[in-house]
């Protein structure tokens, strides 16, 4: 794999050298800011195209960011025309732009787009951004332009995101690493701490605007997350008036619904949303064969059972935006989220002890275990954000207060009955807990020159985890409290952070980059039975990303980031889940942070007619690697109670992990109606654990998306994914493959739509086989999971815009902004 990466780097660098022009070639830059002429709000995802004077079509372009800013880099000397376009607005044309030795860089200042008058009574404004956008520091997947995931949840959307892998249970990996920092609208939330899978399943895809994947985060981001950052951007609207949408989907496996409402009048706006869903009860067949060896004795535990499972939840919130002045804005947001799951079912068990030399059965015990497990979580998020801009374009102050409070409860009940003797045993336990995080941050951006900007900031993070465990043991008189297994747990963590970052362009825009360093001091205290003192530690996390635009169609980037992974609520919680007394799981409060070094090299190229490709090579090296590990015990005593033939699963800091691989993304418009899109990843992971053999596991992931526009507002799409098996430190992860088919018909002037979806229509079940082995034991697990589904989706968009404007004022502003090189100093 290393040789493949070296060859790839050599090929891309050679291409760059051949195509690059000398440093003294006066390549230029054209920048500006696009805002609504009436509301004075930034226009996000507006299309900015550049064409040569006299040419019929553009040769390059860009989309505006959430602040309305855009920059066209490495523009060769010549005369150009810029067009700015967004649905619901009049196209803006700016011509007579000349890049030369005297004027290599042009700032267009503030560009105002005027609403189209004929659409004021009822208008839907929809940005037609590419499905995947590759930016200097992140990759963006625009969910609104994807069809098959619209009836699903955030987990279904992530299946389509380049470099992201999701297994059948909803476990997420980014470039092969599961230690990912999840954010919602750029902010942390406690919903991801207790159960990531349930949190992602509670967010309907119809509420998501985009998924941002940041594999090499800069100094402005928290250093937490060795796998990188995944930011879920929810839908909102900044246009004047009232508009919104609602979506419903019903199916054989899942039901979802969501509602969004946006209202804005003058300098005040409100955005509200509610969405939720339920996974309909499904029954999975589980067969497990567990063999352990003790000298000449073999113990074989065979388990065959059915597990019924349901999951549901909702995600809701409201935000208020107040433009106090043209340079001061205040945003307050509140969110309430809930999700839960419930699993239950019987398991038949056969436990045999065999003398290996004589093949004699020493004992054979038949039993039946009935178990019931539940999890519930309620979460409340609130934030207050003050943002101030200045006369100088790009100068900005941002003060953010964000707090997230989670209330979790886990409980289980299990009873085992011996079929031969009638003896029974049982246990029930509940584990209520809270997870509270408060973040206070100050960020400041200061442009020094047009090619050099400094960012600095500081942040305080306060985390508090508390829970209690109450356990009852089944006796002849019923369940009685077990004081030995009743205890409390508290965990406090404080993080003091500061960073300094720069954005720069050197050698006449030959190299553009971001470089910075972040310092984080972490102080931790814990209180629980057997607690150890946790020393404080300081982390210095440097990061850098460099990019070079070879020409108007191709570029490459090189990045490095230092990351850590602090264990979360689920990893730290010492609660023992004994719903199966032979397979027990628990957290580990003594975990240390994982340390990661991430390197990445990427090359992107666009072709005529809209085709594009991205090739990236990555290398990751982690120490104190956080991994789940299973240990077998012939007898295990937990808080005064003994259990026999136990497989205990717990997270540990295990040695080092090295991952190297290649990711590819490509999009090809075969015709105007037919489009193909694919993303692939090939990687090899090497885990070194002192005292154990080195483990190497190769894996690959391939997905293909094909869409066809039949005309008359009818679109069809097919999506398929194949995740290969991969060796883990103790066994193997199973293959996971499926495909979706969807069609959608829009009507009522594209305000409404109806869609049909199906997943694996010709297969009743998805079969999963996994193995785990360790010192003195081996396990084989086979699951038969109902996965086939059929569904229908309905959606409707509504909106009425009201515009009041000063025509003379707008005309004057537009006339000023038509002048090449005019710089109004940003939004005023």
Phi, psi and omega in degrees: 000321178300320180297323178297316180296318180298317179297318179298316179297319180296319180296314183292316180296322178297318178298321180295318182294320182293319186272340185288149176261162181300158183299329186277002175289124188284064174295143187246184181216138177237125183226165178180182180224130183253126179226162175287129184294339183262306185277344184063021178269147176300146177258108182278141176067019172295145182268122178248117183244146178236134178224155177287146181304126180090350181281154183275336184220154180287158178249349180201171180184182180202167174247144178289151178275180182302341177267003180085002184276151173212155176215129173256114187262160171054050178273123181292156177305140180156182179256135189224164175232132178251134173238137179240125188222144175201136184300132182096359179231158174285137179294138180254126179247128177236113184244185180060041175262128185234123174260122180208185182299322182284326182230078181283334183236137181234127173253120181275358179066215181270122179254122183259125176263132180266135176297150178280120187297325186290351182251012187291329184293320179205114187217142172243123180255117184232123179279129181261068178279157176300153180299318179235128176241129178257111181252174187300323185241004181196165174244133185245127175253113183273107189291326185299336182266011179249141190262308191291338181273354187295336179269001185254208183237186179301326178298320179291322178296318182298335177302333186262353185280130179304140176075000181253138178236134178232128180269182187295337180268002178089009177285133189249138173230144175241115186052041176082005182242129183270354182272082188247141174269112179265137177230155172240119184054038177079005183239147176286158177214142181290348181296336182275350186281317187278317182208096181299318182299313180295322180298314181293325180289342182273353182257109179295145179298331182290347177268353187263129176274314183201158171244122178256126179251120182239099184276337178228077184295147178279182185294338181292334181275152172304146181285352184287136178110086181293336178282342184117198185234137170240118182252121179267113182263118181274158182290145171207181180211138179245011182275155182290140177109196180241129177206166180178189180200157170223151184222139177227141174218139179228141183203180182280345182239334183207150175231135182226159173202148178208155180216132178234137178225128180233135178219134178216135178222114180062239184261017181229134180222152178228134174234128179228147179210155174211134178203147179195180180189174180218134171274118184295147184309124177234148181245122181253135175270129180240129173234125182229130177242114185244118181241131176231151186236133176224094185067238180265013184248132176250129174248121182245115177253112181252126182234132180224115184210173176240136182236116177270139188219135173229153179212141179200167179170176176216161183225123185218160179182166176213142179226148180237130179238125182232114174275094185300312172224183178294343183242359183232128181226142180233129180233127175240137181223147180224139179221142175229129185227148179215138170207158183205158171218159183213125177230143182200158177156165180268153176223124174273134185233141174229118181245113183243139174245126188234135172277115190295314183300322184256355183056037181263133177279113182276328177201153179211107186246125177256137181208166174231132180246130174247128184229155179213120181234140180223148173222137178222142179216134175238134188222138181232123179243140173212148183210157176222123186235124176248127182233131180234131174251166184233177181299326181282127182300129178093345179283129188204145174238132182227122178241124186232131169244125182223130180225141182224129183235124180242141177236109185247152174214126175241137174212156179212160177216132175216144176223131181245128180244128176282126183284341182267315186259343184081359179291145181224157176214159180192167180204147173221148185208148174228148188223080175281147181200166178232151179222114186234127177228133176235130179240133174232121185224150175230125180234139181225133180242128182230105173290125178272311172225181178292344182245005183214122181230140178248135173238139178215154180190171178219156184208142174240129179239125178242119180239138178219127178237128177223138170202166177230155179235123176238125186234138176240142179250139181281126175235182179297334179268006181109194180280131178233148181300140177249100185294333181292336181246029176239119186200174179238164182214131175224146185212121179239136180222133177238134181234125178248119188231151173210151181214159174222128185221150178229146170243130189214162174222126184231166179056052179055047178066018177291323178237129172244144184200169172227132179219144180190176178218142180234136178244129180230124176253125186243128177239129187227137171229144181221147180221109178195165181302125180079018183295144175251153177291131182257114183289148174288158181209156180244140181236126173251115188243099175278158176206150177204142173222129179239140178225151177222129177265109183295312173206196184292348187242351184214148180204165173219162179219153179227132184218155173217141174213144177259126186229157172230162176231107175275133181298145183260188185305310184295328181282331185271330188300116183279012179297128178270119175270107185247033177298335169236106185298345177267342179230096187251140178233152180200164175271182184220100183292348182266014180295143174260160178290142175279143180249133182229142173240116185246125176240143181210141177228125184228150180226131179230147180213138175249151183238173177297154179068013171097359178289149176207160182214146175227131177236127181227141173246136181226151179221127181231135178229119183242139171243162188052041189300129180275118182219149171281138184221136180254132178235138180262138176231131172295324176214133182228125179258122180240112177052043174092354180246132183261140177232143183254151176051064188251137170251108184260123179252128183207152178274142179223164166273109188242104168049225182232158177223131178239126178234129177225142184188181180229136174240143181227139173225139179213146177226132184224110172281097183297315172222182177295336182261333190247125182230138176244142178216137180217151166219140185227154175214134178232126183211159176231131182243128180242121180247127179245118181238115182308130180089356180229156179296149175292138182244129178239129182225120178266141177216160174215154180225129181226130170225154182223133179235127179234130179232149181220130177264110183278356185086170180056035177062032177244124183232141175237151182212142175233133180225133178224148181221144176226116174254119182288167172287162179209140176289140174246183184294341181230003182179229179215149173265135188284163174293145176222120181215144177196173175214153178240149172229134181216147171228148180219134177243124177261147179207181184055053179058038178066017176280330184236156178209155174228139183224154175239135181226154174209147178236127179043060187295340185254013179228126181289321188226160172250121183265130181233125178235125180227156180229148176220136179216154179200195182298111175079014179205162173209141182231141173232128182234130179237128178237142175243105191252125174295121185231340180295140179208155173227143183206166177228141180235144177230140177215153180210133177247142179221159178174141174227122184259141174233120182244132172234124185212158177267104186301316182297320180296317180294320179298319180295317179297317181295320178297321179295320186282349176286347184281124179301136176081357180289131182234109181276004181079025178086194182288132181248000000 
